[in-house]
PDB file of C-alpha atoms in Angstrom:
ATOM      1  CA  MET A   1    -153.413  69.739  46.517  1.00  0.00           C
ATOM      2  CA  ARG A   2    -150.058  69.734  48.234  1.00  0.00           C
ATOM      3  CA  TYR A   3    -148.345  68.560  45.028  1.00  0.00           C
ATOM      4  CA  LEU A   4    -149.868  71.470  43.113  1.00  0.00           C
ATOM      5  CA  GLU A   5    -148.577  73.990  45.707  1.00  0.00           C
ATOM      6  CA  TRP A   6    -145.105  72.446  45.552  1.00  0.00           C
ATOM      7  CA  THR A   7    -145.048  72.557  41.700  1.00  0.00           C
ATOM      8  CA  LEU A   8    -146.201  76.181  41.678  1.00  0.00           C
ATOM      9  CA  GLU A   9    -143.526  77.139  44.227  1.00  0.00           C
ATOM     10  CA  ALA A  10    -140.810  75.375  42.194  1.00  0.00           C
ATOM     11  CA  ALA A  11    -141.903  77.153  39.007  1.00  0.00           C
ATOM     12  CA  MET A  12    -141.741  80.548  40.758  1.00  0.00           C
ATOM     13  CA  LYS A  13    -138.218  79.822  42.046  1.00  0.00           C
ATOM     14  CA  LYS A  14    -137.133  78.827  38.527  1.00  0.00           C
ATOM     15  CA  THR A  15    -138.529  82.061  37.079  1.00  0.00           C
ATOM     16  CA  ALA A  16    -136.757  84.143  39.736  1.00  0.00           C
ATOM     17  CA  LEU A  17    -133.500  82.320  39.036  1.00  0.00           C
ATOM     18  CA  ARG A  18    -133.846  82.967  35.302  1.00  0.00           C
ATOM     19  CA  LYS A  19    -134.467  86.683  35.904  1.00  0.00           C
ATOM     20  CA  THR A  20    -131.419  86.890  38.161  1.00  0.00           C
ATOM     21  CA  LEU A  21    -129.235  85.127  35.594  1.00  0.00           C
ATOM     22  CA  LEU A  22    -130.516  87.384  32.820  1.00  0.00           C
ATOM     23  CA  ARG A  23    -129.738  90.505  34.889  1.00  0.00           C
ATOM     24  CA  ALA A  24    -126.236  89.219  35.648  1.00  0.00           C
ATOM     25  CA  MET A  25    -125.588  88.527  31.973  1.00  0.00           C
ATOM     26  CA  VAL A  26    -126.767  92.003  30.938  1.00  0.00           C
ATOM     27  CA  ALA A  27    -124.578  93.606  33.623  1.00  0.00           C
ATOM     28  CA  GLY A  28    -121.598  91.552  32.431  1.00  0.00           C
ATOM     29  CA  PHE A  29    -122.067  92.601  28.805  1.00  0.00           C
ATOM     30  CA  LEU A  30    -122.383  96.245  29.841  1.00  0.00           C
ATOM     31  CA  ALA A  31    -119.170  96.002  31.863  1.00  0.00           C
ATOM     32  CA  ILE A  32    -117.324  94.458  28.923  1.00  0.00           C
ATOM     33  CA  GLY A  33    -118.631  97.183  26.620  1.00  0.00           C
ATOM     34  CA  LEU A  34    -117.532  99.939  28.989  1.00  0.00           C
ATOM     35  CA  CYS A  35    -114.061  98.429  29.304  1.00  0.00           C
ATOM     36  CA  ALA A  36    -113.752  98.181  25.520  1.00  0.00           C
ATOM     37  CA  ALA A  37    -114.886 101.785  25.107  1.00  0.00           C
ATOM     38  CA  ALA A  38    -112.368 102.956  27.704  1.00  0.00           C
ATOM     39  CA  GLY A  39    -109.600 101.048  25.915  1.00  0.00           C
ATOM     40  CA  ALA A  40    -110.604 102.566  22.590  1.00  0.00           C
ATOM     41  CA  GLN A  41    -109.903 106.075  23.842  1.00  0.00           C
ATOM     42  CA  THR A  42    -106.496 107.124  22.647  1.00  0.00           C
ATOM     43  CA  GLN A  43    -103.771 109.116  24.320  1.00  0.00           C
ATOM     44  CA  ALA A  44    -101.341 111.347  22.515  1.00  0.00           C
ATOM     45  CA  PRO A  45     -97.917 109.740  22.110  1.00  0.00           C
ATOM     46  CA  LYS A  46     -94.700 111.260  23.477  1.00  0.00           C
ATOM     47  CA  LYS A  47     -93.588 112.336  19.987  1.00  0.00           C
ATOM     48  CA  SER A  48     -96.106 114.316  17.976  1.00  0.00           C
ATOM     49  CA  LYS A  49     -95.305 116.426  14.920  1.00  0.00           C
ATOM     50  CA  ILE A  50     -98.425 118.255  13.770  1.00  0.00           C
ATOM     51  CA  PRO A  51     -97.399 121.418  11.870  1.00  0.00           C
ATOM     52  CA  ALA A  52     -99.977 124.221  12.093  1.00  0.00           C
ATOM     53  CA  ALA A  53     -99.556 124.950   8.375  1.00  0.00           C
ATOM     54  CA  LEU A  54    -100.713 121.420   7.507  1.00  0.00           C
ATOM     55  CA  LYS A  55    -103.240 121.081  10.333  1.00  0.00           C
ATOM     56  CA  LYS A  56    -105.456 123.783   8.825  1.00  0.00           C
ATOM     57  CA  ASP A  57    -105.813 121.672   5.643  1.00  0.00           C
ATOM     58  CA  ALA A  58    -106.793 118.481   7.505  1.00  0.00           C
ATOM     59  CA  LYS A  59    -110.492 117.576   7.412  1.00  0.00           C
ATOM     60  CA  ILE A  60    -110.135 114.733   9.933  1.00  0.00           C
ATOM     61  CA  SER A  61    -109.108 115.365  13.550  1.00  0.00           C
ATOM     62  CA  ILE A  62    -105.988 113.748  14.967  1.00  0.00           C
ATOM     63  CA  GLU A  63    -108.189 111.902  17.492  1.00  0.00           C
ATOM     64  CA  ASP A  64    -110.315 110.345  14.738  1.00  0.00           C
ATOM     65  CA  ALA A  65    -107.187 109.412  12.788  1.00  0.00           C
ATOM     66  CA  ARG A  66    -105.665 107.771  15.903  1.00  0.00           C
ATOM     67  CA  THR A  67    -108.838 105.755  16.424  1.00  0.00           C
ATOM     68  CA  ALA A  68    -108.783 104.561  12.797  1.00  0.00           C
ATOM     69  CA  ALA A  69    -105.091 103.620  13.013  1.00  0.00           C
ATOM     70  CA  LEU A  70    -105.528 101.701  16.276  1.00  0.00           C
ATOM     71  CA  LYS A  71    -108.562  99.911  14.880  1.00  0.00           C
ATOM     72  CA  LYS A  72    -106.373  98.703  12.006  1.00  0.00           C
ATOM     73  CA  VAL A  73    -103.343  97.854  14.200  1.00  0.00           C
ATOM     74  CA  PRO A  74    -104.151  97.549  17.916  1.00  0.00           C
ATOM     75  CA  GLY A  75    -101.256  98.602  20.151  1.00  0.00           C
ATOM     76  CA  GLU A  76     -99.537 101.705  21.464  1.00  0.00           C
ATOM     77  CA  ILE A  77     -98.778 104.736  19.320  1.00  0.00           C
ATOM     78  CA  GLU A  78     -95.157 105.730  19.820  1.00  0.00           C
ATOM     79  CA  GLU A  79     -94.991 108.583  17.328  1.00  0.00           C
ATOM     80  CA  GLU A  80     -97.422 110.519  15.182  1.00  0.00           C
ATOM     81  CA  GLU A  81     -96.971 113.020  12.398  1.00  0.00           C
ATOM     82  CA  LEU A  82     -99.033 115.024   9.933  1.00  0.00           C
ATOM     83  CA  GLU A  83     -97.236 115.192   6.608  1.00  0.00           C
ATOM     84  CA  LYS A  84     -97.593 115.435   2.856  1.00  0.00           C
ATOM     85  CA  GLU A  85     -96.536 112.177   1.260  1.00  0.00           C
ATOM     86  CA  HIS A  86     -96.900 111.516  -2.466  1.00  0.00           C
ATOM     87  CA  ASP A  87     -99.019 114.704  -2.696  1.00  0.00           C
ATOM     88  CA  LYS A  88    -101.470 113.371  -0.077  1.00  0.00           C
ATOM     89  CA  LEU A  89    -102.005 114.859   3.366  1.00  0.00           C
ATOM     90  CA  VAL A  90    -101.709 111.952   5.805  1.00  0.00           C
ATOM     91  CA  TYR A  91    -101.411 111.277   9.493  1.00  0.00           C
ATOM     92  CA  SER A  92     -98.588 108.811  10.026  1.00  0.00           C
ATOM     93  CA  PHE A  93     -98.594 106.665  13.184  1.00  0.00           C
ATOM     94  CA  ASP A  94     -95.769 104.441  14.411  1.00  0.00           C
ATOM     95  CA  ILE A  95     -97.561 101.743  16.394  1.00  0.00           C
ATOM     96  CA  ARG A  96     -95.978  99.043  18.509  1.00  0.00           C
ATOM     97  CA  ALA A  97     -98.562  96.339  17.954  1.00  0.00           C
ATOM     98  CA  THR A  98     -99.679  94.392  20.981  1.00  0.00           C
ATOM     99  CA  GLY A  99     -97.285  91.487  21.520  1.00  0.00           C
ATOM    100  CA  GLN A 100     -94.833  92.646  18.811  1.00  0.00           C
ATOM    101  CA  LYS A 101     -91.373  94.200  19.059  1.00  0.00           C
ATOM    102  CA  ASP A 102     -91.321  95.798  15.599  1.00  0.00           C
ATOM    103  CA  ILE A 103     -93.142  98.989  14.663  1.00  0.00           C
ATOM    104  CA  THR A 104     -96.007  99.141  12.186  1.00  0.00           C
ATOM    105  CA  GLU A 105     -96.501 102.429  10.381  1.00  0.00           C
ATOM    106  CA  VAL A 106    -100.135 103.206   9.619  1.00  0.00           C
ATOM    107  CA  GLN A 107    -100.994 106.148   7.409  1.00  0.00           C
ATOM    108  CA  VAL A 108    -104.480 107.635   7.608  1.00  0.00           C
ATOM    109  CA  SER A 109    -105.814 110.161   5.107  1.00  0.00           C
ATOM    110  CA  ALA A 110    -106.230 113.554   6.779  1.00  0.00           C
ATOM    111  CA  ILE A 111    -108.938 114.314   4.221  1.00  0.00           C
ATOM    112  CA  ASP A 112    -111.343 111.372   4.498  1.00  0.00           C
ATOM    113  CA  GLY A 113    -110.001 109.179   7.353  1.00  0.00           C
ATOM    114  CA  SER A 114    -109.321 106.145   5.161  1.00  0.00           C
ATOM    115  CA  ILE A 115    -106.302 103.915   5.704  1.00  0.00           C
ATOM    116  CA  VAL A 116    -103.696 104.861   3.082  1.00  0.00           C
ATOM    117  CA  SER A 117    -101.020 102.296   3.945  1.00  0.00           C
ATOM    118  CA  VAL A 118     -99.843  99.811   6.564  1.00  0.00           C
ATOM    119  CA  GLU A 119     -96.148  98.859   6.630  1.00  0.00           C
ATOM    120  CA  LYS A 120     -94.107  96.832   9.099  1.00  0.00           C
ATOM    121  CA  GLU A 121     -90.850  98.483  10.022  1.00  0.00           C
ATOM    122  CA  ASN A 122     -87.765  96.997  11.612  1.00  0.00           C
ATOM    123  CA  ALA A 123     -84.769  98.797  13.118  1.00  0.00           C
ATOM    124  CA  ALA A 124     -83.000  99.151   9.742  1.00  0.00           C
ATOM    125  CA  SER A 125     -86.003 100.647   7.933  1.00  0.00           C
ATOM    126  CA  GLU A 126     -86.674 103.032  10.852  1.00  0.00           C
ATOM    127  CA  ALA A 127     -83.062 104.276  10.733  1.00  0.00           C
ATOM    128  CA  LYS A 128     -83.335 104.816   6.978  1.00  0.00           C
ATOM    129  CA  GLU A 129     -86.582 106.777   7.415  1.00  0.00           C
ATOM    130  CA  LYS A 130     -85.086 108.979  10.141  1.00  0.00           C
ATOM    131  CA  LYS A 131     -82.130 109.732   7.887  1.00  0.00           C
ATOM    132  CA  GLN A 132     -84.491 110.731   5.062  1.00  0.00           C
ATOM    133  CA  ASP A 133     -86.562 112.876   7.436  1.00  0.00           C
ATOM    134  CA  SER A 134     -83.486 114.717   8.680  1.00  0.00           C
ATOM    135  CA  ALA A 135     -82.528 115.541   5.076  1.00  0.00           C
ATOM    136  CA  LYS A 136     -85.943 117.195   4.475  1.00  0.00           C
ATOM    137  CA  PRO A 137     -86.025 120.995   4.770  1.00  0.00           C
TER     138      PRO A 137
END
């Protein structure tokens, strides 16, 4: 009889331990998910060029475009712009990818939110682009 009581008590302790471990695992996954969601929220960069004349034609919000760009190239957005390029309305993001020193330019369609292009830029290509931008009216 004593053996049966001991076995029953051991089984109950095992079940309680399993429940505790399961609760801890669920709490851990929730914490990870909340941290990932907080990291996915984007902040506006220091340089932002969003002309009102073009903004009214955009179907996708700047926030949604930022999220799409950062999903493609995780990092920090240094500059953003809404522009017409090759007759397409695009959001252009200069992103310093995590762990990289060069900039990656990600263009997101302002109409449907799709990724239009992804190009790595170095100091020389950035200087060339700035020179071209300054020549635009």
